[in-house]
Short mmCIF file of C-alpha atoms in Angstrom, two decimals:
data_model
loop_
_atom_site.label_atom_id
_atom_site.label_comp_id
_atom_site.label_asym_id
_atom_site.label_seq_id
_atom_site.Cartn_x
_atom_site.Cartn_y
_atom_site.Cartn_z
CA UNK A 1 1.26 -25.99 0.13
CA UNK A 2 -2.11 -27.32 1.28
CA UNK A 3 -3.44 -27.18 -2.28
CA UNK A 4 -0.55 -29.34 -3.51
CA UNK A 5 -0.96 -31.80 -0.65
CA UNK A 6 -4.68 -32.15 -1.30
CA UNK A 7 -3.99 -32.64 -5.00
CA UNK A 8 -1.39 -35.33 -4.32
CA UNK A 9 -3.74 -37.17 -1.97
CA UNK A 10 -6.60 -37.01 -4.44
CA UNK A 11 -4.41 -38.15 -7.33
CA UNK A 12 -3.28 -41.12 -5.28
CA UNK A 13 -6.87 -41.90 -4.33
CA UNK A 14 -7.85 -41.53 -7.97
CA UNK A 15 -5.25 -44.12 -8.92
CA UNK A 16 -6.71 -46.48 -6.37
CA UNK A 17 -10.18 -45.74 -7.72
CA UNK A 18 -9.04 -46.52 -11.25
CA UNK A 19 -7.64 -49.90 -10.25
CA UNK A 20 -11.00 -51.72 -10.51
CA UNK A 21 -11.73 -50.09 -13.88
CA UNK A 22 -8.30 -51.00 -15.17
CA UNK A 23 -8.70 -54.58 -13.97
CA UNK A 24 -11.80 -54.91 -16.15
CA UNK A 25 -9.60 -54.30 -19.20
CA UNK A 26 -6.45 -56.16 -18.23
CA UNK A 27 -5.47 -57.43 -14.81
CA UNK A 28 -2.45 -55.87 -13.17
CA UNK A 29 -0.20 -58.42 -11.59
CA UNK A 30 2.05 -57.42 -8.72
CA UNK A 31 4.88 -59.47 -7.37
CA UNK A 32 4.63 -60.37 -3.69
CA UNK A 33 7.36 -57.81 -2.95
CA UNK A 34 5.48 -55.06 -4.80
CA UNK A 35 2.26 -55.98 -3.05
CA UNK A 36 4.00 -55.92 0.32
CA UNK A 37 5.53 -52.50 -0.44
CA UNK A 38 2.16 -51.11 -1.50
CA UNK A 39 0.38 -52.41 1.58
CA UNK A 40 3.15 -51.69 4.08
CA UNK A 41 4.45 -48.34 2.85
CA UNK A 42 2.19 -46.52 0.41
CA UNK A 43 -1.28 -47.15 1.79
CA UNK A 44 -0.46 -46.10 5.36
CA UNK A 45 1.22 -42.92 4.10
CA UNK A 46 -1.71 -42.01 1.88
CA UNK A 47 -4.22 -42.81 4.60
CA UNK A 48 -2.31 -40.70 7.11
CA UNK A 49 -2.08 -37.87 4.60
CA UNK A 50 -5.84 -37.79 4.04
CA UNK A 51 -6.41 -37.94 7.80
CA UNK A 52 -4.01 -35.05 8.40
CA UNK A 53 -5.62 -32.96 5.69
CA UNK A 54 -9.09 -33.59 7.07
CA UNK A 55 -7.95 -32.62 10.56
CA UNK A 56 -6.32 -29.48 9.21
CA UNK A 57 -9.38 -28.39 7.24
CA UNK A 58 -11.62 -29.07 10.26
CA UNK A 59 -9.21 -27.42 12.70
CA UNK A 60 -10.01 -24.39 14.82
CA UNK A 61 -9.11 -20.76 14.17
CA UNK A 62 -5.60 -21.34 15.53
CA UNK A 63 -4.84 -24.01 12.89
CA UNK A 64 -3.27 -22.42 9.84
CA UNK A 65 -5.10 -23.45 6.68
CA UNK A 66 -8.31 -24.48 8.39
CA UNK A 67 -11.70 -23.24 7.29
CA UNK A 68 -12.20 -21.56 10.66
CA UNK A 69 -8.83 -19.82 10.35
CA UNK A 70 -9.66 -18.50 6.90
CA UNK A 71 -13.05 -17.26 8.07
CA UNK A 72 -11.50 -15.54 11.09
CA UNK A 73 -8.90 -13.90 8.87
CA UNK A 74 -11.65 -12.79 6.48
CA UNK A 75 -13.57 -11.22 9.36
CA UNK A 76 -10.41 -9.44 10.51
CA UNK A 77 -9.85 -8.05 7.03
CA UNK A 78 -13.47 -6.94 6.80
CA UNK A 79 -13.16 -5.07 10.11
CA UNK A 80 -10.12 -3.26 8.73
CA UNK A 81 -12.14 -2.25 5.66
CA UNK A 82 -10.35 -4.59 3.25
CA UNK A 83 -13.46 -6.08 1.70
CA UNK A 84 -11.74 -7.50 -1.39
CA UNK A 85 -9.24 -9.45 0.71
CA UNK A 86 -12.05 -10.59 3.00
CA UNK A 87 -14.05 -11.86 0.03
CA UNK A 88 -11.05 -13.77 -1.32
CA UNK A 89 -10.44 -15.39 2.05
CA UNK A 90 -14.12 -16.30 2.37
CA UNK A 91 -14.09 -17.91 -1.09
CA UNK A 92 -10.97 -19.90 -0.18
CA UNK A 93 -12.69 -21.09 3.00
CA UNK A 94 -15.77 -22.16 1.06
CA UNK A 95 -13.70 -23.95 -1.56
CA UNK A 96 -11.63 -25.73 1.09
CA UNK A 97 -14.78 -26.79 2.93
CA UNK A 98 -16.15 -28.22 -0.33
CA UNK A 99 -13.07 -30.49 -0.53
CA UNK A 100 -14.01 -32.42 2.61
CA UNK A 101 -16.29 -34.89 0.79
CA UNK A 102 -13.46 -35.61 -1.67
CA UNK A 103 -11.07 -36.33 1.20
CA UNK A 104 -13.64 -38.57 2.87
CA UNK A 105 -14.19 -40.48 -0.36
CA UNK A 106 -10.44 -40.86 -0.87
CA UNK A 107 -10.03 -42.23 2.66
CA UNK A 108 -12.89 -44.70 2.13
CA UNK A 109 -11.37 -45.91 -1.14
CA UNK A 110 -7.96 -46.36 0.45
CA UNK A 111 -9.49 -48.30 3.34
CA UNK A 112 -11.54 -50.47 0.99
CA UNK A 113 -8.47 -51.23 -1.10
CA UNK A 114 -6.46 -52.11 2.00
CA UNK A 115 -9.22 -54.38 3.30
CA UNK A 116 -9.62 -56.12 -0.06
CA UNK A 117 -5.99 -56.53 -1.08
CA UNK A 118 -3.77 -56.36 2.01
CA UNK A 119 -3.36 -59.07 4.59
CA UNK A 120 -4.99 -58.32 7.93
CA UNK A 121 -2.04 -59.60 9.96
CA UNK A 122 0.59 -57.08 8.93
#
């Protein structure tokens, strides 16, 4: 579930990142209603999603899906003698931790887009 949520957030951030590149080829024109929907509905949802994912990944051992949780589970498996399972959990934790810069970049791009294209007085 977390993998799909991260992927959806990154795809959305990627679309935002592609907007400047696409505008260099041909400008995309939004109606005022479409612009309002994007700024009022989509951007806050995507921003909240990246924030929630970052909090989950950085959460403590009690937070399911966090790096600390995966490392604690790996240690528990290692103590039981299940080294293969422990190694898999450790690799998942390392991979999840490596996603944090991507989430940070996505959040920065969403914020930059909101600041550049959405009215401040929502």
